[in-house]
Amino acid sequence: MTAHDLYTRTLSDYKSCSCSSPALTLRSYCRERHVNYHGMCLWLSRHGISIRELRPSSSVTTAKEPASSFSRLLPVCSSPSSSPDMLYGVTITFPDGVTVSIKQGSPFSVNRFIDRYNSKIQEEESCLVELTNKLYQKEHEHCVGQQGWTDKDNLRHRKRYAPQILSEIKRELLRIKSKPDLLPKSEMAGTVDYMLLQWEAIKGIFTERYYYLDNNLVERYNRYISLSRRNSLFFGSHKGAERGALFYSLTCSCRMQGINTFEYITEVINKAAKLPPNTDIKVYRNSLPDKWKENRSRIET
């Protein structure tokens, strides 16, 4: 007898038996008939048959919706016969790294649990994201160098809007951290701890007039360094790595200023060779890409 014939006959017999015994599950019936239950489930799914559809209408019970309050523990049913389509030993790993093991539960209650947990995490994340967006929106209301807006104007603007938003963010971080159901190893807990650890540095951004809210500009230019690893994967020594970091810094700075790197390095090396050993550091400062560009523009004009 082929597997198809066996599963077909098992399905037919189970339907006839389930009419007289509504509490009979397909799993227990396959166990009594020595039929591979997992193979039976795969065969049913390939033929578009749901296990729920096999139960007679008299045995279908509506699962009660869990309580509205959030809980990490799923109620355990007293007997498997109360719901023929129960799940056992389910382990769920959420995107934030939290792993929950469920001993027993119906598919409806498990899905409801997952939806409630995800919605709770999204609610906390959306609150922090909304407050962070407020900082960016206020920061982008003005731009230094446009319409006569100076660094001093930008600092005054920051001192007006930043303290209140920062206090709201810290209050929300402390609220999340004090929650008893926040697992220490979850991504949310790690994010909150990191922000609180760096809080003084975050506040320091708004006490200066020329600090940026993020380092996205630097990250974009670091991409060029990553691309060059195909040609220069390793440095020969620690000193070589230090010189390489210096070279990369100058190269990326030239790219930010729109300067020809080869032309810049050629001129700077020729000028530095003529400088005496005890030259003031300010002279070398004027040779960096931003000052070099200003001097070239002044000479050309």
CSV table of N, CA and C in Angstrom, one decimal, residues 7-83:
chain,number,residue,atom,x,y,z
A,7,TYR,N,-2.9,7.3,3.7
A,7,TYR,CA,-3.4,8.6,4.2
A,7,TYR,C,-4.9,8.8,3.8
A,8,THR,N,-5.2,8.4,2.6
A,8,THR,CA,-6.6,8.5,2.1
A,8,THR,C,-7.5,7.7,3.0
A,9,ARG,N,-7.2,6.4,3.3
A,9,ARG,CA,-8.0,5.6,4.1
A,9,ARG,C,-8.1,6.0,5.5
A,10,THR,N,-6.9,6.5,6.0
A,10,THR,CA,-6.9,7.1,7.4
A,10,THR,C,-7.8,8.3,7.5
A,11,LEU,N,-7.8,9.1,6.5
A,11,LEU,CA,-8.7,10.3,6.6
A,11,LEU,C,-10.1,9.9,6.5
A,12,SER,N,-10.5,9.0,5.7
A,12,SER,CA,-11.9,8.5,5.6
A,12,SER,C,-12.3,7.9,6.9
A,13,ASP,N,-11.5,7.1,7.5
A,13,ASP,CA,-11.9,6.4,8.8
A,13,ASP,C,-12.0,7.4,9.9
A,14,TYR,N,-11.1,8.4,9.9
A,14,TYR,CA,-11.1,9.4,11.0
A,14,TYR,C,-12.4,10.2,10.9
A,15,LYS,N,-12.8,10.6,9.7
A,15,LYS,CA,-14.0,11.4,9.6
A,15,LYS,C,-15.2,10.6,10.1
A,16,SER,N,-15.3,9.3,9.9
A,16,SER,CA,-16.4,8.5,10.4
A,16,SER,C,-16.3,8.3,11.9
A,17,CYS,N,-15.2,8.2,12.4
A,17,CYS,CA,-15.0,8.0,13.9
A,17,CYS,C,-15.3,9.3,14.6
A,18,SER,N,-14.9,10.4,14.0
A,18,SER,CA,-15.0,11.7,14.7
A,18,SER,C,-16.5,12.1,14.9
A,19,CYS,N,-17.4,11.6,14.1
A,19,CYS,CA,-18.8,11.9,14.2
A,19,CYS,C,-19.3,11.3,15.5
A,20,SER,N,-18.9,10.1,15.8
A,20,SER,CA,-19.4,9.4,17.1
A,20,SER,C,-18.6,9.9,18.3
A,21,SER,N,-17.3,10.3,18.1
A,21,SER,CA,-16.4,10.7,19.2
A,21,SER,C,-15.9,12.1,18.8
A,22,PRO,N,-16.6,13.2,19.2
A,22,PRO,CA,-16.2,14.5,18.8
A,22,PRO,C,-14.9,14.9,19.4
A,23,ALA,N,-14.5,14.4,20.6
A,23,ALA,CA,-13.3,14.8,21.2
A,23,ALA,C,-12.1,14.1,20.7
A,24,LEU,N,-12.2,13.2,19.7
A,24,LEU,CA,-11.1,12.4,19.2
A,24,LEU,C,-10.3,13.3,18.3
A,25,THR,N,-9.0,13.4,18.5
A,25,THR,CA,-8.1,14.2,17.7
A,25,THR,C,-7.4,13.4,16.7
A,26,LEU,N,-7.0,14.0,15.6
A,26,LEU,CA,-6.3,13.3,14.5
A,26,LEU,C,-5.0,12.8,15.0
A,27,ARG,N,-4.3,13.4,15.9
A,27,ARG,CA,-3.0,13.0,16.5
A,27,ARG,C,-3.2,11.6,17.2
A,28,SER,N,-4.2,11.6,18.1
A,28,SER,CA,-4.5,10.4,18.9
A,28,SER,C,-5.0,9.2,18.0
A,29,TYR,N,-5.7,9.6,16.9
A,29,TYR,CA,-6.2,8.5,16.0
A,29,TYR,C,-5.1,8.0,15.2
A,30,CYS,N,-4.1,8.8,14.8
A,30,CYS,CA,-3.0,8.3,14.0
A,30,CYS,C,-2.1,7.4,14.9
A,31,ARG,N,-2.0,7.8,16.2
A,31,ARG,CA,-1.2,7.0,17.2
A,31,ARG,C,-1.8,5.6,17.3
A,32,GLU,N,-3.2,5.6,17.4
A,32,GLU,CA,-3.8,4.2,17.6
A,32,GLU,C,-3.6,3.4,16.3
A,33,ARG,N,-3.6,4.0,15.2
A,33,ARG,CA,-3.5,3.3,13.9
A,33,ARG,C,-2.1,3.1,13.4
A,34,HIS,N,-1.2,3.6,14.2
A,34,HIS,CA,0.3,3.5,13.9
A,34,HIS,C,0.6,4.2,12.5
A,35,VAL,N,0.0,5.4,12.4
A,35,VAL,CA,0.2,6.2,11.2
A,35,VAL,C,1.1,7.4,11.6
A,36,ASN,N,2.0,7.7,10.7
A,36,ASN,CA,2.9,8.9,11.0
A,36,ASN,C,2.1,10.2,11.0
A,37,TYR,N,1.9,10.8,12.1
A,37,TYR,CA,1.1,12.0,12.2
A,37,TYR,C,1.6,13.2,11.4
A,38,HIS,N,3.0,13.4,11.5
A,38,HIS,CA,3.6,14.5,10.8
A,38,HIS,C,3.5,14.3,9.3
A,39,GLY,N,3.7,13.0,8.8
A,39,GLY,CA,3.5,12.8,7.4
A,39,GLY,C,2.0,13.0,7.0
A,40,MET,N,1.1,12.7,7.9
A,40,MET,CA,-0.3,12.9,7.6
A,40,MET,C,-0.6,14.4,7.4
A,41,CYS,N,0.0,15.2,8.3
A,41,CYS,CA,-0.2,16.6,8.3
A,41,CYS,C,0.3,17.2,7.0
A,42,LEU,N,1.5,16.7,6.6
A,42,LEU,CA,2.1,17.2,5.3
A,42,LEU,C,1.2,16.8,4.1
A,43,TRP,N,0.7,15.6,4.2
A,43,TRP,CA,-0.2,15.1,3.0
A,43,TRP,C,-1.4,16.0,3.0
A,44,LEU,N,-2.0,16.3,4.1
A,44,LEU,CA,-3.2,17.1,4.2
A,44,LEU,C,-2.9,18.5,3.6
A,45,SER,N,-1.8,19.1,4.0
A,45,SER,CA,-1.5,20.5,3.6
A,45,SER,C,-1.2,20.5,2.1
A,46,ARG,N,-0.6,19.4,1.5
A,46,ARG,CA,-0.4,19.4,0.1
A,46,ARG,C,-1.7,19.3,-0.7
A,47,HIS,N,-2.7,18.7,0.0
A,47,HIS,CA,-4.0,18.6,-0.7
A,47,HIS,C,-5.0,19.7,-0.3
A,48,GLY,N,-4.5,20.7,0.4
A,48,GLY,CA,-5.3,21.8,0.8
A,48,GLY,C,-6.4,21.5,1.8
A,49,ILE,N,-6.1,20.6,2.7
A,49,ILE,CA,-7.1,20.2,3.7
A,49,ILE,C,-6.6,20.7,5.1
A,50,SER,N,-7.4,21.4,5.8
A,50,SER,CA,-7.1,21.9,7.1
A,50,SER,C,-7.6,20.9,8.2
A,51,ILE,N,-6.8,20.8,9.3
A,51,ILE,CA,-7.2,19.9,10.4
A,51,ILE,C,-8.5,20.4,11.0
A,52,ARG,N,-8.6,21.7,11.1
A,52,ARG,CA,-9.8,22.3,11.7
A,52,ARG,C,-11.1,21.9,10.9
A,53,GLU,N,-11.0,21.8,9.6
A,53,GLU,CA,-12.1,21.4,8.8
A,53,GLU,C,-12.5,20.0,9.0
A,54,LEU,N,-11.6,19.1,9.5
A,54,LEU,CA,-12.0,17.7,9.7
A,54,LEU,C,-12.9,17.5,10.9
A,55,ARG,N,-12.9,18.4,11.8
A,55,ARG,CA,-13.7,18.3,13.0
A,55,ARG,C,-15.2,18.5,12.7
A,56,PRO,N,-16.1,17.7,13.2
A,56,PRO,CA,-17.5,18.0,13.0
A,56,PRO,C,-18.0,19.3,13.6
A,57,SER,N,-19.0,19.9,13.1
A,57,SER,CA,-19.5,21.2,13.5
A,57,SER,C,-19.9,21.2,15.0
A,58,SER,N,-20.3,20.1,15.5
A,58,SER,CA,-20.7,20.0,16.9
A,58,SER,C,-19.6,20.1,17.9
A,59,SER,N,-18.3,19.8,17.4
A,59,SER,CA,-17.2,19.8,18.3
A,59,SER,C,-16.4,21.0,18.2
A,60,VAL,N,-16.7,21.9,17.3
A,60,VAL,CA,-16.0,23.2,17.1
A,60,VAL,C,-16.4,24.1,18.2
A,61,THR,N,-15.4,24.6,19.0
A,61,THR,CA,-15.7,25.5,20.1
A,61,THR,C,-14.9,26.8,19.8
A,62,THR,N,-15.5,27.9,20.2
A,62,THR,CA,-14.9,29.2,20.0
A,62,THR,C,-14.0,29.5,21.1
A,63,ALA,N,-12.7,29.8,20.8
A,63,ALA,CA,-11.7,30.1,21.8
A,63,ALA,C,-12.0,31.4,22.4
A,64,LYS,N,-11.9,31.5,23.7
A,64,LYS,CA,-12.2,32.7,24.4
A,64,LYS,C,-11.0,33.7,24.2
A,65,GLU,N,-11.3,34.9,24.0
A,65,GLU,CA,-10.2,35.9,23.8
A,65,GLU,C,-9.5,36.2,25.1
A,66,PRO,N,-8.2,36.2,25.2
A,66,PRO,CA,-7.5,36.5,26.4
A,66,PRO,C,-7.8,37.8,27.0
A,67,ALA,N,-7.5,38.0,28.2
A,67,ALA,CA,-7.8,39.2,28.9
A,67,ALA,C,-7.0,40.4,28.3
A,68,SER,N,-7.5,41.6,28.4
A,68,SER,CA,-6.9,42.7,27.7
A,68,SER,C,-5.5,43.1,28.3
A,69,SER,N,-5.3,42.7,29.5
A,69,SER,CA,-4.0,43.0,30.1
A,69,SER,C,-2.9,42.1,29.6
A,70,PHE,N,-1.7,42.7,29.4
A,70,PHE,CA,-0.6,42.0,28.8
A,70,PHE,C,0.0,41.0,29.8
A,71,SER,N,0.3,39.8,29.4
A,71,SER,CA,0.9,38.8,30.2
A,71,SER,C,1.9,38.0,29.4
A,72,ARG,N,3.0,37.6,30.0
A,72,ARG,CA,4.0,36.8,29.3
A,72,ARG,C,3.6,35.3,29.4
A,73,LEU,N,2.7,34.9,30.4
A,73,LEU,CA,2.4,33.5,30.6
A,73,LEU,C,1.0,33.2,29.9
A,74,LEU,N,1.0,32.2,29.2
A,74,LEU,CA,-0.2,31.7,28.5
A,74,LEU,C,-1.0,30.7,29.4
A,75,PRO,N,-2.3,30.9,29.6
A,75,PRO,CA,-3.0,29.9,30.4
A,75,PRO,C,-3.0,28.5,29.9
A,76,VAL,N,-2.7,27.6,30.7
A,76,VAL,CA,-2.6,26.2,30.3
A,76,VAL,C,-4.0,25.5,30.5
A,77,CYS,N,-4.5,24.8,29.4
A,77,CYS,CA,-5.7,24.2,29.5
A,77,CYS,C,-5.6,22.9,30.3
A,78,SER,N,-6.7,22.6,31.0
A,78,SER,CA,-6.7,21.5,31.9
A,78,SER,C,-6.6,20.1,31.2
A,79,SER,N,-7.2,20.0,30.1
A,79,SER,CA,-7.2,18.7,29.4
A,79,SER,C,-7.2,18.9,27.9
A,80,PRO,N,-6.4,18.1,27.2
A,80,PRO,CA,-6.3,18.2,25.7
A,80,PRO,C,-7.7,18.1,25.0
A,81,SER,N,-8.6,17.4,25.6
A,81,SER,CA,-9.9,17.2,25.0
A,81,SER,C,-10.7,18.4,24.9
A,82,SER,N,-10.4,19.5,25.6
A,82,SER,CA,-11.2,20.7,25.6
A,82,SER,C,-11.0,21.4,24.3
A,83,SER,N,-9.9,21.2,23.6
A,83,SER,CA,-9.7,21.8,22.3
A,83,SER,C,-8.9,20.8,21.5
